[in-house]
Coordinates of C-alpha atoms in Angstrom, one line a residue:
Chain A
M1 CA 25.1 -9.6 -6.8
K2 CA 26.7 -6.4 -5.5
I3 CA 24.0 -3.9 -4.5
V4 CA 24.4 -0.3 -3.3
V5 CA 21.5 1.3 -1.5
C6 CA 21.6 5.1 -1.3
I7 CA 20.0 6.4 1.9
K8 CA 19.3 9.9 3.2
Q9 CA 19.0 11.3 6.6
V10 CA 15.7 13.2 7.1
P11 CA 14.4 15.1 10.1
E12 CA 12.9 13.0 12.8
S13 CA 10.0 15.4 13.1
N14 CA 7.8 16.9 10.4
N15 CA 8.1 20.3 12.2
V16 CA 11.0 21.5 10.0
K17 CA 12.5 25.0 9.6
F18 CA 13.8 26.7 6.5
D19 CA 16.7 29.1 6.2
P20 CA 15.1 32.5 5.6
V21 CA 17.8 33.5 3.1
T22 CA 18.6 30.4 1.0
H23 CA 15.2 28.8 1.7
N24 CA 17.1 25.5 2.2
L25 CA 16.1 23.1 4.9
M26 CA 17.8 23.9 8.2
R27 CA 19.3 20.6 9.4
G28 CA 21.6 21.8 12.2
G29 CA 20.9 20.3 15.6
M30 CA 18.0 18.3 14.3
S31 CA 17.8 14.6 15.2
G32 CA 17.7 12.5 12.1
R33 CA 16.4 9.1 10.9
I34 CA 16.6 7.1 7.7
N35 CA 14.2 8.4 5.0
P36 CA 11.3 5.9 5.4
F37 CA 11.3 5.0 1.7
D38 CA 15.0 4.2 1.8
K39 CA 14.2 1.5 4.4
N40 CA 12.1 -0.2 1.7
A41 CA 15.1 0.0 -0.7
I42 CA 17.3 -1.6 2.0
E43 CA 14.7 -4.3 2.5
A44 CA 14.5 -5.0 -1.2
A45 CA 18.3 -5.2 -1.4
L46 CA 18.5 -7.6 1.5
R47 CA 15.9 -9.9 0.0
L48 CA 17.7 -9.9 -3.4
R49 CA 20.9 -10.7 -1.6
D50 CA 19.3 -13.5 0.4
A51 CA 17.8 -14.9 -2.8
V52 CA 20.8 -14.8 -5.1
G53 CA 23.7 -14.1 -2.8
G54 CA 26.1 -11.2 -2.9
E55 CA 26.5 -8.1 -0.7
V56 CA 24.7 -5.0 0.2
A57 CA 26.6 -1.7 0.7
L58 CA 24.9 1.5 2.0
L59 CA 25.9 4.9 0.7
S60 CA 24.9 8.3 2.1
M61 CA 26.0 11.9 1.7
G62 CA 25.9 14.3 4.6
P63 CA 27.7 15.5 7.7
D64 CA 29.7 13.0 9.8
S65 CA 26.6 12.5 12.1
T66 CA 25.0 10.8 9.1
A67 CA 27.0 7.7 10.2
E68 CA 24.2 7.1 12.7
I69 CA 21.6 6.3 10.0
L70 CA 24.2 4.1 8.2
R71 CA 24.6 2.2 11.5
D72 CA 20.8 1.7 11.6
G73 CA 20.9 0.3 8.1
L74 CA 23.8 -2.0 9.0
A75 CA 21.7 -3.2 12.0
M76 CA 19.0 -4.2 9.5
G77 CA 21.6 -6.6 8.0
A78 CA 23.6 -4.6 5.3
D79 CA 27.2 -5.6 4.9
S80 CA 29.1 -2.3 4.6
A81 CA 28.6 1.4 4.6
Y82 CA 30.1 4.5 2.9
L83 CA 29.6 8.1 4.0
L84 CA 30.4 11.0 1.7
S85 CA 31.1 13.9 4.0
S86 CA 32.8 17.1 3.0
R87 CA 32.2 20.9 3.2
A88 CA 32.6 20.8 -0.6
F89 CA 29.3 18.9 -0.8
A90 CA 27.3 21.4 1.3
G91 CA 24.3 23.0 -0.3
A92 CA 24.1 20.4 -3.1
D93 CA 20.8 20.1 -4.9
T94 CA 19.6 16.9 -6.5
L95 CA 21.8 17.4 -9.6
S96 CA 25.0 17.7 -7.7
T97 CA 24.0 15.0 -5.2
G98 CA 23.2 12.6 -7.9
Y99 CA 26.5 13.3 -9.6
V100 CA 28.5 12.8 -6.4
L101 CA 26.7 9.6 -5.4
A102 CA 27.2 8.2 -8.9
Q103 CA 30.9 8.9 -8.7
A104 CA 31.0 7.1 -5.4
V105 CA 29.2 4.1 -6.9
R106 CA 31.9 4.0 -9.6
Q107 CA 34.6 4.1 -7.0
I108 CA 33.0 1.3 -4.9
G109 CA 33.3 -0.7 -8.2
N110 CA 31.6 -3.7 -9.8
V111 CA 28.2 -2.6 -8.6
D112 CA 25.4 -4.5 -10.2
L113 CA 22.4 -2.6 -8.8
T114 CA 21.9 0.7 -7.2
L115 CA 18.7 1.1 -5.2
L116 CA 17.1 4.2 -3.7
G117 CA 13.8 5.0 -2.0
R118 CA 11.2 6.5 -4.4
Q119 CA 11.8 10.0 -2.9
A120 CA 12.9 11.6 0.4
V121 CA 10.1 12.7 2.7
D122 CA 11.8 16.1 3.4
A123 CA 12.1 17.5 -0.1
D124 CA 9.9 15.0 -2.0
T125 CA 11.7 15.4 -5.4
G126 CA 12.3 11.8 -6.4
Q127 CA 15.1 13.1 -8.7
V128 CA 18.3 11.7 -7.3
G129 CA 17.8 8.1 -8.6
P130 CA 17.2 9.2 -12.2
I131 CA 20.1 11.7 -12.1
M132 CA 22.4 8.9 -10.9
A133 CA 21.2 6.6 -13.7
V134 CA 22.1 9.3 -16.2
N135 CA 25.5 9.9 -14.6
L136 CA 26.2 6.2 -14.5
N137 CA 24.8 5.7 -18.0
Q138 CA 22.7 2.9 -16.8
P139 CA 19.0 1.9 -17.4
Q140 CA 16.6 2.9 -14.7
A141 CA 13.2 2.1 -13.3
T142 CA 11.3 4.2 -10.8
Y143 CA 8.5 3.4 -8.4
A144 CA 9.3 -0.3 -8.2
T145 CA 7.1 -2.6 -6.1
Q146 CA 8.7 -5.9 -7.2
L147 CA 12.3 -6.8 -8.1
T148 CA 13.3 -10.2 -9.4
A149 CA 16.8 -11.0 -10.5
N150 CA 17.3 -13.5 -13.3
G151 CA 21.0 -13.8 -14.0
N152 CA 22.1 -10.5 -15.6
Q153 CA 18.5 -9.3 -16.0
L154 CA 16.2 -7.6 -13.5
T155 CA 12.5 -7.8 -13.8
V156 CA 10.8 -4.8 -12.2
V157 CA 7.1 -4.2 -11.5
R158 CA 6.5 -0.4 -11.5
D159 CA 3.4 1.0 -9.8
L160 CA 2.5 4.3 -11.5
D161 CA -0.8 4.7 -9.6
S162 CA -3.0 4.5 -12.6
L163 CA -1.2 1.7 -14.2
T164 CA 1.2 -1.1 -13.4
Q165 CA 4.1 -1.8 -15.7
T166 CA 6.5 -4.7 -15.8
V167 CA 9.9 -4.0 -17.3
E168 CA 13.1 -5.9 -17.8
L169 CA 16.4 -4.2 -17.5
P170 CA 20.0 -5.5 -18.1
L171 CA 22.3 -5.0 -15.1
P172 CA 23.8 -2.8 -13.9
A173 CA 20.8 -0.5 -13.3
V174 CA 19.4 2.1 -11.0
I175 CA 16.0 1.4 -9.4
T176 CA 13.8 3.5 -7.0
V177 CA 11.6 1.6 -4.7
R178 CA 8.0 2.4 -3.4
A179 CA 6.8 1.7 0.1
E180 CA 4.4 -0.9 -1.2
A181 CA 7.3 -3.1 -2.3
N182 CA 7.8 -4.6 1.2
T183 CA 7.7 -4.2 4.9
P184 CA 11.2 -3.3 6.2
R185 CA 12.5 -5.6 8.8
Y186 CA 13.5 -4.5 12.3
E187 CA 17.1 -4.3 13.4
T188 CA 17.9 -7.5 15.3
P189 CA 19.8 -7.6 18.6
L190 CA 22.6 -9.5 17.0
H191 CA 22.8 -7.2 13.9
I192 CA 22.8 -4.2 16.2
Q193 CA 25.9 -5.5 18.0
Q194 CA 27.6 -6.4 14.7
S195 CA 26.8 -3.0 13.2
F196 CA 29.1 -1.4 15.7
E197 CA 31.9 -3.8 14.8
K198 CA 31.6 -2.8 11.1
Q199 CA 33.5 0.3 9.9
V200 CA 31.7 3.1 8.1
T201 CA 34.1 4.2 5.4
I202 CA 34.2 8.0 5.1
W203 CA 35.2 9.6 1.8
R204 CA 35.9 13.3 1.5
D205 CA 35.7 15.1 -1.8
T206 CA 39.4 14.5 -2.3
D207 CA 38.9 10.8 -2.1
L208 CA 36.7 10.7 -5.2
D209 CA 37.2 11.5 -8.8
L210 CA 35.1 14.6 -8.9
D211 CA 34.7 17.8 -11.1
P212 CA 34.9 20.7 -8.6
E213 CA 32.5 22.7 -10.8
K214 CA 29.7 20.1 -10.1
L215 CA 29.9 20.2 -6.3
G216 CA 28.0 22.0 -3.6
Q217 CA 26.2 25.2 -4.3
K218 CA 28.4 25.9 -7.3
G219 CA 27.2 22.7 -9.0
S220 CA 23.6 23.3 -8.0
P221 CA 21.5 25.2 -10.5
T222 CA 18.3 24.9 -8.4
V223 CA 17.3 28.1 -6.6
V224 CA 14.5 27.8 -4.0
R225 CA 12.5 31.1 -4.4
K226 CA 9.9 30.4 -1.8
V227 CA 8.7 27.6 0.5
Y228 CA 5.1 27.6 1.5
A229 CA 2.3 25.3 2.5
P230 CA -0.3 25.0 -0.3
E231 CA -3.6 26.6 0.4
A232 CA -6.2 24.0 1.3
K233 CA -9.0 24.3 -1.3
T234 CA -12.5 23.0 -0.5
R235 CA -15.1 22.4 -3.1
A236 CA -18.9 22.5 -2.9
Q237 CA -20.1 19.5 -1.0
T238 CA -23.5 17.9 -0.7
A239 CA -24.2 15.5 2.2
L240 CA -26.4 12.6 1.2
P241 CA -28.8 11.0 3.7
S242 CA -27.4 8.1 5.6
E243 CA -30.4 5.9 4.7
P244 CA -29.3 4.1 1.4
A245 CA -32.7 4.3 -0.5
A246 CA -33.0 8.1 0.3
A247 CA -29.4 8.6 -0.7
V248 CA -29.9 6.9 -4.1
D249 CA -33.0 9.0 -4.7
Q250 CA -31.2 12.3 -4.0
L251 CA -28.1 11.2 -6.0
L252 CA -30.3 10.5 -9.0
V253 CA -31.9 14.0 -8.7
I254 CA -28.4 15.6 -8.5
M255 CA -27.2 13.6 -11.5
Q256 CA -30.2 14.6 -13.5
Q257 CA -29.7 18.3 -12.6
H258 CA -26.1 18.0 -14.0
G259 CA -27.3 16.3 -17.2
L260 CA -25.4 13.1 -16.4
I261 CA -28.4 10.9 -16.9
Chain B
M1 CA 21.8 6.8 39.3
A2 CA 20.3 5.2 36.2
K3 CA 22.7 3.4 33.9
Q4 CA 23.8 5.3 30.9
W5 CA 23.0 3.2 27.9
T6 CA 25.7 2.6 25.2
P7 CA 24.8 3.5 21.6
Q8 CA 24.2 -0.3 20.9
E9 CA 21.9 -0.5 23.9
Q10 CA 20.1 2.7 22.9
M11 CA 19.5 1.2 19.4
L12 CA 18.3 -2.1 20.9
L13 CA 15.9 -0.3 23.2
R14 CA 14.6 2.0 20.5
M15 CA 14.0 -1.0 18.3
T16 CA 12.2 -2.8 21.2
S17 CA 9.9 0.2 21.7
E18 CA 9.2 0.5 18.0
F19 CA 8.5 -3.2 17.7
T20 CA 6.3 -3.2 20.8
A21 CA 4.3 -0.1 19.6
N22 CA 3.8 -1.4 16.1
E23 CA 3.5 -5.1 16.5
I24 CA 2.5 -6.0 20.0
A25 CA 0.6 -3.2 21.7
P26 CA -2.2 -3.1 19.0
L27 CA -2.9 -6.7 19.9
D28 CA -3.0 -6.3 23.7
L29 CA -6.7 -6.6 24.2
Q30 CA -7.0 -9.3 21.5
I31 CA -4.4 -11.3 23.4
D32 CA -6.3 -11.0 26.7
H33 CA -9.7 -11.8 25.2
A34 CA -8.5 -14.8 23.1
G35 CA -6.2 -16.1 25.8
R36 CA -3.4 -16.7 23.3
Y37 CA -1.0 -14.9 21.0
P38 CA -2.5 -14.3 17.5
D39 CA -0.9 -16.5 14.8
G40 CA 2.4 -15.2 13.7
L41 CA 3.1 -12.8 16.6
F42 CA 5.3 -15.1 18.6
E43 CA 7.1 -16.2 15.4
Q44 CA 7.8 -12.5 14.7
V45 CA 9.2 -12.0 18.2
V46 CA 11.5 -14.9 17.6
A47 CA 12.5 -13.8 14.0
T48 CA 13.4 -10.4 15.3
G49 CA 15.8 -12.0 17.7
F50 CA 14.3 -11.2 21.1
L51 CA 15.1 -14.7 22.5
S52 CA 18.8 -14.2 21.9
V53 CA 19.2 -10.7 23.5
M54 CA 21.2 -12.1 26.5
L55 CA 22.6 -15.2 24.9
P56 CA 26.5 -14.9 24.5
H57 CA 28.1 -14.1 21.2
E58 CA 29.7 -17.6 20.9
F59 CA 26.2 -19.1 20.8
G60 CA 24.9 -16.7 18.1
G61 CA 23.4 -14.4 20.6
A62 CA 23.7 -10.6 21.0
G63 CA 25.3 -10.8 24.4
F64 CA 23.5 -7.9 26.1
G65 CA 23.9 -7.6 29.9
P66 CA 21.3 -8.1 32.7
E67 CA 20.3 -4.4 32.9
V68 CA 19.5 -4.0 29.2
T69 CA 17.8 -7.4 29.1
A70 CA 15.5 -6.3 32.0
E71 CA 14.8 -3.0 30.2
V72 CA 13.8 -4.9 27.0
V73 CA 11.3 -6.9 29.2
R74 CA 10.0 -3.6 30.7
R75 CA 9.4 -2.1 27.2
V76 CA 7.7 -5.1 25.9
A77 CA 5.5 -5.2 29.0
E78 CA 4.3 -1.7 28.3
G79 CA 2.7 -3.1 25.2
N80 CA 1.6 -6.5 26.5
A81 CA 2.7 -8.0 29.8
S82 CA 2.0 -11.6 28.6
M83 CA 4.7 -11.4 26.0
A84 CA 7.1 -9.8 28.5
A85 CA 6.4 -12.7 30.9
T86 CA 7.1 -15.2 28.0
L87 CA 10.5 -13.5 27.5
E88 CA 11.1 -13.6 31.3
G89 CA 10.5 -17.3 31.5
H90 CA 13.0 -17.9 28.7
Y91 CA 15.7 -15.5 29.9
K92 CA 15.7 -16.9 33.5
T93 CA 16.1 -20.4 32.2
V94 CA 18.9 -19.6 29.8
Y95 CA 20.6 -17.7 32.7
Q96 CA 20.7 -20.9 34.8
M97 CA 22.0 -22.9 31.9
L98 CA 24.7 -20.2 31.4
K99 CA 25.6 -20.2 35.0
Y100 CA 25.5 -24.0 35.8
G101 CA 25.6 -25.8 32.4
T102 CA 28.6 -27.8 31.3
P103 CA 30.2 -26.8 28.0
A104 CA 28.7 -30.0 26.5
L105 CA 25.2 -29.1 27.6
Q106 CA 25.6 -25.5 26.4
A107 CA 26.9 -26.7 23.1
K108 CA 23.9 -29.0 22.7
Y109 CA 21.2 -26.5 23.5
F110 CA 22.4 -22.9 23.1
P111 CA 22.8 -22.9 19.3
T112 CA 18.9 -23.1 19.2
A113 CA 18.2 -20.9 22.2
G114 CA 17.6 -18.0 20.0
Q115 CA 14.9 -19.8 18.0
R116 CA 13.0 -21.8 20.6
I117 CA 11.7 -21.2 24.1
F118 CA 13.3 -22.7 27.2
G119 CA 11.3 -23.2 30.4
F120 CA 11.9 -24.0 34.1
G121 CA 9.8 -26.5 36.0
M122 CA 9.8 -26.4 39.8
T123 CA 6.2 -26.4 41.0
E124 CA 4.2 -29.7 41.4
P125 CA 0.7 -30.4 42.5
T126 CA 2.0 -31.2 46.0
G127 CA 3.7 -27.9 46.4
G128 CA 5.7 -25.0 45.0
S129 CA 7.1 -23.0 47.8
N130 CA 8.7 -25.9 49.6
P131 CA 11.0 -27.7 47.1
M132 CA 11.6 -30.7 49.4
S133 CA 7.9 -31.6 49.0
I134 CA 8.2 -32.3 45.3
R135 CA 7.7 -35.9 44.1
T136 CA 9.6 -35.9 40.8
T137 CA 12.5 -38.3 41.1
A138 CA 15.7 -38.9 39.1
V139 CA 17.0 -42.4 39.8
R140 CA 20.4 -43.8 38.8
Q141 CA 20.2 -46.7 36.3
G142 CA 23.7 -47.6 35.1
S143 CA 25.3 -44.4 33.9
D144 CA 21.9 -42.8 33.2
W145 CA 19.3 -41.0 35.2
V146 CA 15.6 -42.0 34.9
L147 CA 13.1 -39.2 35.6
N148 CA 9.5 -39.6 36.7
G149 CA 7.0 -37.1 37.8
N150 CA 5.1 -34.0 36.6
K151 CA 5.5 -30.3 36.8
I152 CA 2.7 -27.8 36.7
M153 CA 2.4 -24.0 36.3
I154 CA 5.5 -23.7 34.1
T155 CA 5.8 -20.3 32.4
N156 CA 5.6 -21.1 28.7
G157 CA 4.7 -24.7 29.4
G158 CA 3.6 -26.2 26.1
L159 CA 5.3 -23.3 24.1
A160 CA 8.8 -24.1 25.4
E161 CA 10.6 -27.0 23.9
V162 CA 13.4 -27.4 26.4
Y163 CA 12.9 -27.6 30.2
C164 CA 15.1 -27.5 33.3
V165 CA 13.3 -29.6 35.9
L166 CA 13.9 -29.9 39.6
A167 CA 14.0 -33.5 40.8
K168 CA 14.8 -35.5 43.9
T169 CA 18.0 -37.5 43.6
G170 CA 17.8 -38.5 47.3
P171 CA 15.4 -38.1 50.2
Q172 CA 16.8 -34.7 51.1
E173 CA 18.7 -34.1 47.8
L174 CA 17.6 -31.9 44.9
S175 CA 19.1 -31.8 41.4
V176 CA 18.2 -30.1 38.1
F177 CA 18.1 -31.9 34.8
V178 CA 17.5 -30.6 31.3
V179 CA 14.8 -32.5 29.3
D180 CA 13.3 -31.7 26.0
Q181 CA 10.0 -32.4 24.3
D182 CA 11.6 -34.9 21.9
M183 CA 12.7 -37.3 24.6
P184 CA 10.8 -40.6 24.9
G185 CA 8.5 -40.5 27.9
F186 CA 8.1 -36.7 27.8
A187 CA 4.5 -35.4 27.4
F188 CA 2.6 -32.2 27.8
G189 CA -0.4 -31.8 30.1
K190 CA -3.1 -29.2 30.4
R191 CA -2.8 -25.5 30.1
E192 CA -3.9 -23.3 33.0
N193 CA -6.9 -21.0 32.6
F194 CA -5.6 -18.0 34.5
I195 CA -7.3 -14.7 35.0
G196 CA -4.3 -12.6 34.0
L197 CA -1.3 -12.8 31.7
R198 CA -3.6 -14.7 29.5
G199 CA -1.3 -14.7 26.5
T200 CA 1.4 -16.5 28.4
P201 CA 0.9 -20.2 28.2
V202 CA 1.3 -21.7 31.6
G203 CA 1.2 -25.5 31.5
E204 CA 2.1 -28.9 32.7
I205 CA 4.6 -31.5 31.7
F206 CA 4.9 -35.2 32.4
M207 CA 8.0 -37.3 32.6
N208 CA 7.4 -41.1 32.4
D209 CA 10.8 -42.9 32.5
V210 CA 12.6 -40.1 30.7
R211 CA 16.2 -41.3 30.4
V212 CA 19.1 -38.9 30.3
S213 CA 22.9 -39.1 30.7
D214 CA 25.0 -37.1 33.1
D215 CA 25.4 -34.6 30.4
Y216 CA 21.9 -33.4 31.1
L217 CA 22.5 -32.7 34.7
L218 CA 22.6 -28.9 35.4
G219 CA 25.3 -28.1 37.9
K220 CA 26.1 -30.9 40.3
V221 CA 24.1 -33.6 42.1
G222 CA 22.5 -31.9 45.1
Q223 CA 22.8 -28.4 43.7
G224 CA 19.1 -28.2 42.8
G225 CA 18.1 -26.0 45.7
E226 CA 20.7 -23.4 44.8
I227 CA 19.9 -23.5 41.1
G228 CA 16.2 -23.1 41.9
D229 CA 16.9 -20.1 44.2
S230 CA 19.1 -18.6 41.5
A231 CA 16.3 -19.0 38.9
H232 CA 13.9 -17.2 41.3
D233 CA 16.4 -14.4 41.7
D234 CA 16.8 -13.8 38.0
A235 CA 13.1 -14.1 37.4
R236 CA 12.3 -11.6 40.2
I237 CA 14.5 -8.9 38.6
L238 CA 12.7 -9.5 35.3
M239 CA 9.3 -9.5 37.0
G240 CA 10.1 -6.2 38.5
A241 CA 10.7 -5.0 34.9
V242 CA 7.3 -6.6 33.8
L243 CA 5.6 -4.8 36.7
T244 CA 7.2 -1.5 35.8
G245 CA 6.1 -1.9 32.2
I246 CA 2.5 -2.7 33.4
M247 CA 2.6 0.6 35.4
D248 CA 4.0 2.4 32.4
H249 CA 1.0 1.1 30.5
A250 CA -1.5 2.1 33.2
L251 CA 0.0 5.5 33.7
G252 CA 0.0 6.3 30.0
L253 CA -3.6 5.3 29.7
A254 CA -4.7 7.2 32.9
T255 CA -2.8 10.4 32.0
S256 CA -4.1 10.5 28.5
Y257 CA -7.7 9.9 29.7
A258 CA -7.3 12.5 32.5
K259 CA -6.4 15.1 29.9
E260 CA -9.2 14.5 27.5
R261 CA -12.1 13.5 29.8
K262 CA -14.0 16.4 31.2
A263 CA -16.2 16.8 34.3
G264 CA -18.3 19.8 33.2
S265 CA -15.8 21.9 31.3
T266 CA -12.8 20.8 33.4
P267 CA -10.5 18.0 32.3
I268 CA -10.5 15.5 35.2
G269 CA -6.7 15.7 35.3
E270 CA -7.1 19.1 37.0
L271 CA -9.0 17.6 39.9
G272 CA -7.0 17.0 43.0
S273 CA -8.5 13.5 43.6
I274 CA -7.4 12.4 40.1
Q275 CA -4.0 14.0 40.4
R276 CA -3.3 12.1 43.6
K277 CA -4.0 8.8 41.8
L278 CA -1.7 9.7 38.9
A279 CA 1.0 10.8 41.4
D280 CA 0.7 7.5 43.3
I281 CA 0.9 5.5 40.1
A282 CA 4.0 7.4 39.0
M283 CA 5.7 7.0 42.4
G284 CA 4.9 3.3 42.4
R285 CA 6.3 2.9 38.9
E286 CA 9.5 4.8 39.8
T287 CA 10.2 3.0 43.0
T288 CA 9.7 -0.4 41.4
R289 CA 11.9 0.6 38.5
L290 CA 14.7 1.7 40.9
L291 CA 14.4 -1.6 42.8
Y292 CA 14.7 -3.9 39.8
Q293 CA 17.4 -1.8 38.1
N294 CA 19.4 -1.8 41.3
A295 CA 19.2 -5.6 41.5
A296 CA 20.1 -5.9 37.8
A297 CA 23.1 -3.6 38.3
L298 CA 24.3 -5.8 41.2
H299 CA 23.9 -8.8 38.9
A300 CA 25.9 -7.1 36.1
A301 CA 28.6 -6.2 38.6
G302 CA 28.9 -9.8 39.9
Q303 CA 27.6 -8.9 43.4
P304 CA 24.9 -10.7 45.4
Y305 CA 21.4 -9.5 44.3
S306 CA 19.0 -12.1 45.8
E307 CA 17.5 -9.8 48.5
E308 CA 17.3 -6.8 46.1
A309 CA 15.6 -8.9 43.4
T310 CA 13.1 -10.3 45.9
M311 CA 12.3 -6.7 47.0
A312 CA 11.6 -5.6 43.4
K313 CA 9.0 -8.3 42.9
A314 CA 7.5 -8.3 46.5
Y315 CA 7.2 -4.5 46.4
G316 CA 6.4 -4.1 42.7
S317 CA 3.6 -6.7 42.5
R318 CA 1.3 -5.2 45.2
T319 CA 2.2 -1.7 44.1
A320 CA 1.3 -2.5 40.5
V321 CA -2.0 -4.0 41.5
A322 CA -2.9 -0.8 43.4
A323 CA -1.6 1.4 40.5
C324 CA -3.7 -0.4 37.9
D325 CA -6.7 -0.2 40.3
D326 CA -6.1 3.6 40.6
A327 CA -5.9 3.8 36.8
L328 CA -9.2 1.9 36.5
Q329 CA -10.8 4.4 38.9
V330 CA -9.6 7.3 36.8
F331 CA -11.4 5.7 33.8
G332 CA -14.6 5.3 35.9
G333 CA -17.1 2.9 34.3
Y334 CA -15.0 2.5 31.1
G335 CA -12.2 1.2 33.3
Y336 CA -14.4 -1.6 34.5
S337 CA -15.1 -2.7 30.9
R338 CA -13.2 -5.5 29.3
D339 CA -13.1 -3.4 26.2
Y340 CA -10.4 -1.4 28.0
P341 CA -7.1 -2.8 29.2
L342 CA -7.3 -1.8 32.9
A343 CA -9.1 -4.9 34.1
H344 CA -6.5 -7.2 32.6
L345 CA -3.6 -5.0 33.8
I346 CA -4.8 -5.6 37.4
A347 CA -5.1 -9.3 36.8
D348 CA -1.7 -9.4 35.0
A349 CA 0.0 -7.6 38.0
R350 CA -1.8 -9.9 40.4
A351 CA -0.1 -13.0 38.9
L352 CA 3.2 -11.7 40.1
E353 CA 2.2 -11.7 43.8
I354 CA 2.2 -15.5 43.4
A355 CA 4.5 -16.6 40.6
E356 CA 8.2 -17.2 41.4
G357 CA 7.5 -17.2 45.1
T358 CA 4.5 -15.8 46.9
V359 CA 4.8 -12.3 48.5
E360 CA 4.5 -13.9 51.9
K361 CA 7.5 -16.2 51.2
M362 CA 9.5 -13.3 49.8
R363 CA 8.8 -11.1 52.9
A364 CA 10.1 -14.0 55.0
A365 CA 13.2 -14.2 52.8
I366 CA 13.8 -10.4 53.1
A367 CA 13.3 -10.5 56.8
A368 CA 15.6 -13.5 57.2
A369 CA 18.3 -11.7 55.2
E370 CA 17.9 -8.6 57.4
L371 CA 18.0 -10.6 60.6
A372 CA 21.1 -12.3 59.5
K373 CA 23.0 -9.0 59.1

């Protein structure tokens, strides 16, 4: 099975800054790490590969320094890595990013499965996976916690918080993976050494079959009007006594007052 | 000047720190109290590849050098010194098999050296510091050697599956042989009940007519004393790293506590008496670090490092005992409680004033080296 895992570089710290004009995240000079959910996607890919054979390729879009996180993924045991790096991609929103990543998956060729983390922890949209599926014209499943390959079928358990759904998809498909799916492995000393012997293939915009109208800010209809921290709302609270019998008595009174019993 | 780590080394060290912080450090007190590693922890250390850090590429290892190997030990020790000592015992043994082993011996054992622990047995009930007083013998029978005797206080004894053992091949002749737990006549004895490094198994092995061919001889007949000294040298660098990690741990605890604990309205970290202790711990940590890193750098450069390695352990062990004692004092009554790590840190450091040569013997070796100059 040929699996591509899309990974994103996110800021090391939660203390991020936004551009006062574009309201986009300012990434310059910030140390980066693999988006934590993407490590779950890599782990899911490695387990599928170990179970049914095949290869795992990593794919990311960003400045050349993004090669560092691809190296981290290779040190977990992935087989190859592709970096999409071009000024033409700068300022891309999820629509443009999903389009470019999908075109790269086409170019890699014969990809059976594309995996992503459920969302990136910096922007929290969770949109790129579904956008890729539309661009690739492939079935998709989001919020996966279990993936089982049966020949050309994939059985996916989706955790939608209030319900769990099991779906079967024909391959090729696009899946986004939740943190609950697995515990990502550590890089091993041997894989760390080997990761520096593997080449990260860098593709510029001219290396891919792309519509220039769909790239960068030009291809990004999203406009960030304002970025703000939501106001913390507190509701009326009543503290019950710590002694259980007294707590039950008081709770019954409160429930009666509200007409609940 | 400290070594500049390569990107590969940086990644390894970052992974080691993350692994230690997430998987080992939270179990530090549990390991001390239970006197063993919790189920699964050692297996996870093996699965993550820590046993093969310094094993050459051709044997499936990662092939990292002596300096980064020592730094890995230091970082693990910051979370739990027992696990760092377990790695030390394995690394020092593999180093001797690398240095003195024949290609046949290496081909037999190194493919599994990343999955199972190797140990080195020198000490016996009749003595440790004077190798000629040992009673284990290896006697020629035809083309084989027959080993009889027992070894005590082996780091990882019982956990390790392969052992290098020092044996007498003549009245004044020492040689080293490799034996493993699957050989007929090999048996494990008791495990020591030590006051510190309580996670590290330290145990005993018996050899009753263990028969091996010449392929299991490490180095040449009569080279045992040299190999034993070499094992001590490599162990002492790594023990300098363990001691530095213990002091990292103690300093981290003491500085955090000094910032949050108040005497009246003043954090105790603002008191001169506490600051002096913190400064002493920091200076002890830095000097020990410089000593073991210098010895490791000499090892990496192919230069003699015996005296420098000895200094790292001789100086670092007493310094770490004093540093952990200072850290305990910063914690006051809580420091004296076994619910905090300071008590076991002192006992952990104390082990290294004895293991791999007592500090008394090491001072004699350092003095002898200086007198010979």
